[in-house]
PDB file of C-alpha atoms and ligand atoms in Angstrom:
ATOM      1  CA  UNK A   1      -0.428 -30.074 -11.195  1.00 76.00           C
ATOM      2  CA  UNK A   2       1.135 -26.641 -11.548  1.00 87.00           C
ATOM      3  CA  UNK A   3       0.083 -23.600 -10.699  1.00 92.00           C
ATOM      4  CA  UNK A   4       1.170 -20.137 -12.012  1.00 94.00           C
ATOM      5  CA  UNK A   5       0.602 -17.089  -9.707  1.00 95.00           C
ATOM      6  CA  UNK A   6      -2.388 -14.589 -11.823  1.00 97.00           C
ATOM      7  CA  UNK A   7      -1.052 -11.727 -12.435  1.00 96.00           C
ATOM      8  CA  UNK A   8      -3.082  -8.718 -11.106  1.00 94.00           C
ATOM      9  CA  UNK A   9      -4.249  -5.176 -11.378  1.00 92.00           C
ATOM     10  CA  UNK A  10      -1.145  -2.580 -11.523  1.00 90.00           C
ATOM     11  CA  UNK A  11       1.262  -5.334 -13.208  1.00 94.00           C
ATOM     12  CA  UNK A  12       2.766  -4.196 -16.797  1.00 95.00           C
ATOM     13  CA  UNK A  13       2.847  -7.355 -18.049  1.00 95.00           C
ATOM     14  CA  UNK A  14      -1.396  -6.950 -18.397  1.00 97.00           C
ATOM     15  CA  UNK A  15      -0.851  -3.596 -20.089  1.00 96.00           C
ATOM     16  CA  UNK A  16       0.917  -4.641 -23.111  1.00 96.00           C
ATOM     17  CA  UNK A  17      -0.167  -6.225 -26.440  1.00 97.00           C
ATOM     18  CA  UNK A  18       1.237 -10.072 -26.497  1.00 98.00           C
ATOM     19  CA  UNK A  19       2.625 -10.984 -29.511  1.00 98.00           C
ATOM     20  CA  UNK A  20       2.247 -13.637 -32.422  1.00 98.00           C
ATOM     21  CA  UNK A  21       3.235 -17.661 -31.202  1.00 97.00           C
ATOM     22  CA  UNK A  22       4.858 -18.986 -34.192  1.00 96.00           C
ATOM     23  CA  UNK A  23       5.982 -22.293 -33.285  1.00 94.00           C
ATOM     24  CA  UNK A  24       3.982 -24.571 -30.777  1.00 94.00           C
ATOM     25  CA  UNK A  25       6.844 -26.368 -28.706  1.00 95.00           C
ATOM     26  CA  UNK A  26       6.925 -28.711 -26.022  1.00 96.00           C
ATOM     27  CA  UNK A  27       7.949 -25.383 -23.663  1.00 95.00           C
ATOM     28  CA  UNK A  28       4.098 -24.335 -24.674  1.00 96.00           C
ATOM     29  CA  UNK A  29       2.837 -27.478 -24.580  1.00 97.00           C
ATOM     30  CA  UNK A  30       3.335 -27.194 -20.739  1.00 97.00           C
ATOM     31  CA  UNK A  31       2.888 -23.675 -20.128  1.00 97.00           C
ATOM     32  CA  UNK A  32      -1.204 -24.865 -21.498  1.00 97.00           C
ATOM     33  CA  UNK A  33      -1.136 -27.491 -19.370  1.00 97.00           C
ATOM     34  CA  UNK A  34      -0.278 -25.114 -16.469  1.00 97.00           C
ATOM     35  CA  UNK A  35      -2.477 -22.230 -17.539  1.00 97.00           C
ATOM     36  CA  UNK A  36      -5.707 -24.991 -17.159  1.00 97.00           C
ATOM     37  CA  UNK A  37      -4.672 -25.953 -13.621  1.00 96.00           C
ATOM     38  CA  UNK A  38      -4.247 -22.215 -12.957  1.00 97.00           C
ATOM     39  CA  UNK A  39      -7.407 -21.383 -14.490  1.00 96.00           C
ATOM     40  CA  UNK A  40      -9.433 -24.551 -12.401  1.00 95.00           C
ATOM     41  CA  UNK A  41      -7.395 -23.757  -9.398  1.00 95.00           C
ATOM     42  CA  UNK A  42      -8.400 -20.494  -8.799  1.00 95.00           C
ATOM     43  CA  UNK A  43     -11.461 -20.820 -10.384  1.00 94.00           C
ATOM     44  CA  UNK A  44     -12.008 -19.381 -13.068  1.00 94.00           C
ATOM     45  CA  UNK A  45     -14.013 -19.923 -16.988  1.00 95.00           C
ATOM     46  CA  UNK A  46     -10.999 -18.372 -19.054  1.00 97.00           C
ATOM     47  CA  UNK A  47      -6.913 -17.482 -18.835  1.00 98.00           C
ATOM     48  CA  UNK A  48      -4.667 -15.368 -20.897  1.00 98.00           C
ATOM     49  CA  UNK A  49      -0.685 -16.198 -21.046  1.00 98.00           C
ATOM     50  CA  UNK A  50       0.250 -12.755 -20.036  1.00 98.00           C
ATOM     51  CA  UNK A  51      -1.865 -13.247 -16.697  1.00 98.00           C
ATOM     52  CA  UNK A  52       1.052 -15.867 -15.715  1.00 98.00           C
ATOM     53  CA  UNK A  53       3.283 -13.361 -17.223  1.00 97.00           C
ATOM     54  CA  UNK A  54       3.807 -15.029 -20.563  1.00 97.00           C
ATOM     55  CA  UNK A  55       3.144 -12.175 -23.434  1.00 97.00           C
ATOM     56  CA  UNK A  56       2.076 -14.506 -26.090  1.00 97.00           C
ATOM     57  CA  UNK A  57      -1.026 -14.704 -27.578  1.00 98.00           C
ATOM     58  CA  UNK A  58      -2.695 -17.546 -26.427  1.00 98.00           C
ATOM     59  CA  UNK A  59      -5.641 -18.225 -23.787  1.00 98.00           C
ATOM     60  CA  UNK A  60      -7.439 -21.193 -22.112  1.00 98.00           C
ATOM     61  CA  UNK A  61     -10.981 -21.470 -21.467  1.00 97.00           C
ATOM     62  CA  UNK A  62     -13.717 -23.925 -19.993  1.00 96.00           C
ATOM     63  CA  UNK A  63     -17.426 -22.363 -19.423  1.00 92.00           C
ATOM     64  CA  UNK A  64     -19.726 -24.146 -17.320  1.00 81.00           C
ATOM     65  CA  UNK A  65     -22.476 -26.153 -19.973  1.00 74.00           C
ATOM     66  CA  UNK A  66     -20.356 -25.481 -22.704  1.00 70.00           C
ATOM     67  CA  UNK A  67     -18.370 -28.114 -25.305  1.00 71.00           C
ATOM     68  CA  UNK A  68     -15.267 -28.934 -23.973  1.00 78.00           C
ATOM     69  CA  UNK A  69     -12.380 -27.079 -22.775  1.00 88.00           C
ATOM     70  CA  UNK A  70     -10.335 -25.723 -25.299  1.00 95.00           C
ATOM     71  CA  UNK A  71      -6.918 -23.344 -25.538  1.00 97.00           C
ATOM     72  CA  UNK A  72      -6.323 -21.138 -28.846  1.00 98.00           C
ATOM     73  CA  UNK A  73      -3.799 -19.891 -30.155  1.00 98.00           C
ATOM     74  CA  UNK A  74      -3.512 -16.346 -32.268  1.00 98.00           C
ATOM     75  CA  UNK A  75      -7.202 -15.789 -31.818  1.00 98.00           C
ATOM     76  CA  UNK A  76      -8.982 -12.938 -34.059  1.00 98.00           C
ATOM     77  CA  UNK A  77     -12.378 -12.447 -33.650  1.00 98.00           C
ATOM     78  CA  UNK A  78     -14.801 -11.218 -35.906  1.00 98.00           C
ATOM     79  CA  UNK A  79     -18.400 -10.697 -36.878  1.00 97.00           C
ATOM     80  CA  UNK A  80     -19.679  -8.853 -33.704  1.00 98.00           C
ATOM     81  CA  UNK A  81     -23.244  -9.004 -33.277  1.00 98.00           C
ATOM     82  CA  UNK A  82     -25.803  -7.666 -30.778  1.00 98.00           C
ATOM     83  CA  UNK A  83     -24.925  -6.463 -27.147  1.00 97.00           C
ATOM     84  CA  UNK A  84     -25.470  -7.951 -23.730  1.00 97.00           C
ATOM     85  CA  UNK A  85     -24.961  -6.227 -20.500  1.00 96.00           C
ATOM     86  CA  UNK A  86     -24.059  -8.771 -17.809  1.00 96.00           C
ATOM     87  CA  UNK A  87     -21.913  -9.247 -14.872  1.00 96.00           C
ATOM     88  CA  UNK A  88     -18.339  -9.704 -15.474  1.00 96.00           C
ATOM     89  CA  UNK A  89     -15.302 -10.213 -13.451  1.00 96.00           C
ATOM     90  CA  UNK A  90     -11.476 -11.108 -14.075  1.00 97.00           C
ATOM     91  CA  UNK A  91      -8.825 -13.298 -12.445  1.00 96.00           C
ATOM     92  CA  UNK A  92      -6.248 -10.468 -12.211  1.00 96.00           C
ATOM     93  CA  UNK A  93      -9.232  -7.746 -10.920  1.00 94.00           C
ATOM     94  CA  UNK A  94     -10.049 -10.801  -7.965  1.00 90.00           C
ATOM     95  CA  UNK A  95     -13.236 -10.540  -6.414  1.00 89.00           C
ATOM     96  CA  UNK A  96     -15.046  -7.264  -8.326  1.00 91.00           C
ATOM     97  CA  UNK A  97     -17.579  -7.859 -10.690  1.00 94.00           C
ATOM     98  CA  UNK A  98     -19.206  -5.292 -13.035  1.00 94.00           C
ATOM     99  CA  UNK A  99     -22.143  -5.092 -15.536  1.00 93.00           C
ATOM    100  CA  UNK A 100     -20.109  -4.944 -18.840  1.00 95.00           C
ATOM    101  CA  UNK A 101     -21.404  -4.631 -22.316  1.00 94.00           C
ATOM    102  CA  UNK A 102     -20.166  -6.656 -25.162  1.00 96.00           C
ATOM    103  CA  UNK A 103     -20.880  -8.292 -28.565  1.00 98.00           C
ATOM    104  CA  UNK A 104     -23.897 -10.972 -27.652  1.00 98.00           C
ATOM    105  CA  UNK A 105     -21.903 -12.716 -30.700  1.00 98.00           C
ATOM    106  CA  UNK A 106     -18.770 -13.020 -31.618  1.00 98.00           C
ATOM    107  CA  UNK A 107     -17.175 -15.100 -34.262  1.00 98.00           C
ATOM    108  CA  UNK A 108     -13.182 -16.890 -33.224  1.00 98.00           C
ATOM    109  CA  UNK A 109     -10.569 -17.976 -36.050  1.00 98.00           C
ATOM    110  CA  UNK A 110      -7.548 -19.192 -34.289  1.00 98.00           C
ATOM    111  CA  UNK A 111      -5.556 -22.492 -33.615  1.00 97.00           C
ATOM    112  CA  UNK A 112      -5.300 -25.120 -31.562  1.00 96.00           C
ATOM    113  CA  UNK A 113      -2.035 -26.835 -30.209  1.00 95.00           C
ATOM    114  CA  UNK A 114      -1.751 -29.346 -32.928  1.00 94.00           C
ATOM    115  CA  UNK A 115      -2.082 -26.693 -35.713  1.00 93.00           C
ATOM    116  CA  UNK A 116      -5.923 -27.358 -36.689  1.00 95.00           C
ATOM    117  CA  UNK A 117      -7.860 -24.206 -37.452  1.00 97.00           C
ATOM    118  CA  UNK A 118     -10.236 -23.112 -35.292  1.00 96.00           C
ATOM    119  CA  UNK A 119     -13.098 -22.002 -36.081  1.00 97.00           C
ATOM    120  CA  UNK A 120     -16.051 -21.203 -33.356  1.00 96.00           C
ATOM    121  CA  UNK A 121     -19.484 -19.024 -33.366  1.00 96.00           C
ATOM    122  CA  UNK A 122     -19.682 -18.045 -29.852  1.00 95.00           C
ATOM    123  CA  UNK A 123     -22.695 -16.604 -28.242  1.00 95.00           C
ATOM    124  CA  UNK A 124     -23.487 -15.087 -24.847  1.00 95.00           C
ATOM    125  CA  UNK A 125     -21.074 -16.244 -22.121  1.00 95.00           C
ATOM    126  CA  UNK A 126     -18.594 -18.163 -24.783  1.00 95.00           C
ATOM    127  CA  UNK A 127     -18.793 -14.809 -26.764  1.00 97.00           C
ATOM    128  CA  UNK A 128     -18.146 -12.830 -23.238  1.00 97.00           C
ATOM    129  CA  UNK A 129     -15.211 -15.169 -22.475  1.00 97.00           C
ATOM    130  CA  UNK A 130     -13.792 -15.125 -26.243  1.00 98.00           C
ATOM    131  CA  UNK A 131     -13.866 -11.266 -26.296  1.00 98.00           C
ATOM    132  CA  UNK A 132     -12.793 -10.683 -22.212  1.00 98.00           C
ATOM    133  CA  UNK A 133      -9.506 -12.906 -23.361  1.00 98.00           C
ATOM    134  CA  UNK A 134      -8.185 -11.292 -26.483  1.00 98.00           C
ATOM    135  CA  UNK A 135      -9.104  -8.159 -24.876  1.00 98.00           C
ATOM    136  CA  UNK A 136      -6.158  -9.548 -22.058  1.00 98.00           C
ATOM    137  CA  UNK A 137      -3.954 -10.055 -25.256  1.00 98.00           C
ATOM    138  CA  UNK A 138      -4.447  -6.765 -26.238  1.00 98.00           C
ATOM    139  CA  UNK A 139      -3.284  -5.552 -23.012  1.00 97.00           C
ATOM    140  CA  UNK A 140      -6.389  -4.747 -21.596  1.00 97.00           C
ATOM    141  CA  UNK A 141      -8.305  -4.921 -18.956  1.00 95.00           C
ATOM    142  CA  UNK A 142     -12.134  -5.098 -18.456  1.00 94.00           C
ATOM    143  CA  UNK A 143     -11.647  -2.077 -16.348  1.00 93.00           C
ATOM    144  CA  UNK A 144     -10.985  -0.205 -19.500  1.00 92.00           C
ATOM    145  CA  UNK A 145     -14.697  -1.500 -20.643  1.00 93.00           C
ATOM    146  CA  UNK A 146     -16.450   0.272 -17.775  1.00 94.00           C
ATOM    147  CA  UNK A 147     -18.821   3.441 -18.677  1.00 92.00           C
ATOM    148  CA  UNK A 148     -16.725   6.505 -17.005  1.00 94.00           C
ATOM    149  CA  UNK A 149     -18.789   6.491 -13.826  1.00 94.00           C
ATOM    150  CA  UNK A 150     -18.043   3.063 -12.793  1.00 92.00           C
ATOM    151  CA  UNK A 151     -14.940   3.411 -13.863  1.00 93.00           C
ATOM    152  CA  UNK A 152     -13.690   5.906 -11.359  1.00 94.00           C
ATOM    153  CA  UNK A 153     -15.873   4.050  -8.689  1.00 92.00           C
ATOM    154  CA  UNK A 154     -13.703   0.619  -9.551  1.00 91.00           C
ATOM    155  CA  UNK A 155     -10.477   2.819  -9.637  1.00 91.00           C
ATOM    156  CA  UNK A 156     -11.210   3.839  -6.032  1.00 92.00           C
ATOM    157  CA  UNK A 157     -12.181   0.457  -4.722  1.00 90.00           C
ATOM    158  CA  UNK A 158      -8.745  -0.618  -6.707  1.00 88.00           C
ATOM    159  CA  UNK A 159      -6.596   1.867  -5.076  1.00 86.00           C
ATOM    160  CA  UNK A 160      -7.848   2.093  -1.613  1.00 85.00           C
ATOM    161  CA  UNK A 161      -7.407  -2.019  -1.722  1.00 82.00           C
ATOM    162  CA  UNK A 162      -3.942  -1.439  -2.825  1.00 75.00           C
ATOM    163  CA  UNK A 163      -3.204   0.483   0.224  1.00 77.00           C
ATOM    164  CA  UNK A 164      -4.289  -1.702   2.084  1.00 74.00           C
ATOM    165  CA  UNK A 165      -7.497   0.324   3.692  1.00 68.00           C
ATOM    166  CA  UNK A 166      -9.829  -2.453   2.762  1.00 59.00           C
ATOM    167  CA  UNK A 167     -10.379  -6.109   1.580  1.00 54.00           C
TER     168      UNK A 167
HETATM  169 ZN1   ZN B   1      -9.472 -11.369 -17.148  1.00 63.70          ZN
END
């Protein structure tokens, strides 16, 4: 088992766009491997590569009732559908949680290690997950999906934390 540090709130590497994998080598092959014991370890439902630093686009995922986990690669999403407002939180924002809304549907093309296309309808929490990582790819954080108000409130929690003024 290895673990990568997350990334957090305040590192570049989460505020730039990842770019294209175009070969799947035996150097990503592990880095997957590593991104699921990261993601279990800490625990968490979903991981982006640039979280552990790596700016490719790629995440990991595994949602509690759901198929299996699965990691894809170059995901685009499409088809958004609807909008839920639930709690979310994030790996590299530890231990905040907001009411975000999203796309109650979402639709993923990507691939998976071996080069099969990917093709998923995601609802709910798998949509929520689906979106919340390519968002990560993007460079951004769910921060950045906050209504104005809550934004500035999770700024201040965020910076008084940094300083070291409280937990
Ligand atoms: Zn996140």
């Amino acid at each position: 088992m290895a673990t990568h540090v997350i990334r957090t709130f305040g590192d570049p590497v989460l505020r730039q766009r990842a770019t294209e994998v175009e070969e799947v080598d035996d150097a990503l092959v592990r880095l997957v491997s590593d991104m699921f014991d990261t993601m279990y370890d800490a625990p968490g439902v979903g991981l982006a590569a640039p979280q552990v630093g790596v700016q490719r686009r790629l995440f990991v995922y595994d949602i509690e009732g759901g198929n299996a986990p699965g990691v894809v690669v170059n995901p685009t999403l499409s088809g958004h559908r609807g909008e839920w407002n639930h709690d979310e939180g994030c790996l590299s924002v530890p231990d905040l949680w907001w009411p975000v809304t999203r796309a109650n549907e979402v639709h993923l093309s990507g691939w998976d290690l071996a080069g099969n296309e990917l093709s998923i309808d995601a609802e709910e929490l798998l949509a929520r997950v689906f979106q919340h990582e390519v968002d990560h790819l993007d460079g951004m954080l769910l921060i950045e999906r906050l209504e104005p108000d809550q934004r500035k409130e999770a700024m201040r929690t965020l910076s008084t934390r940094a300083m070291g003024l409280a937990p």
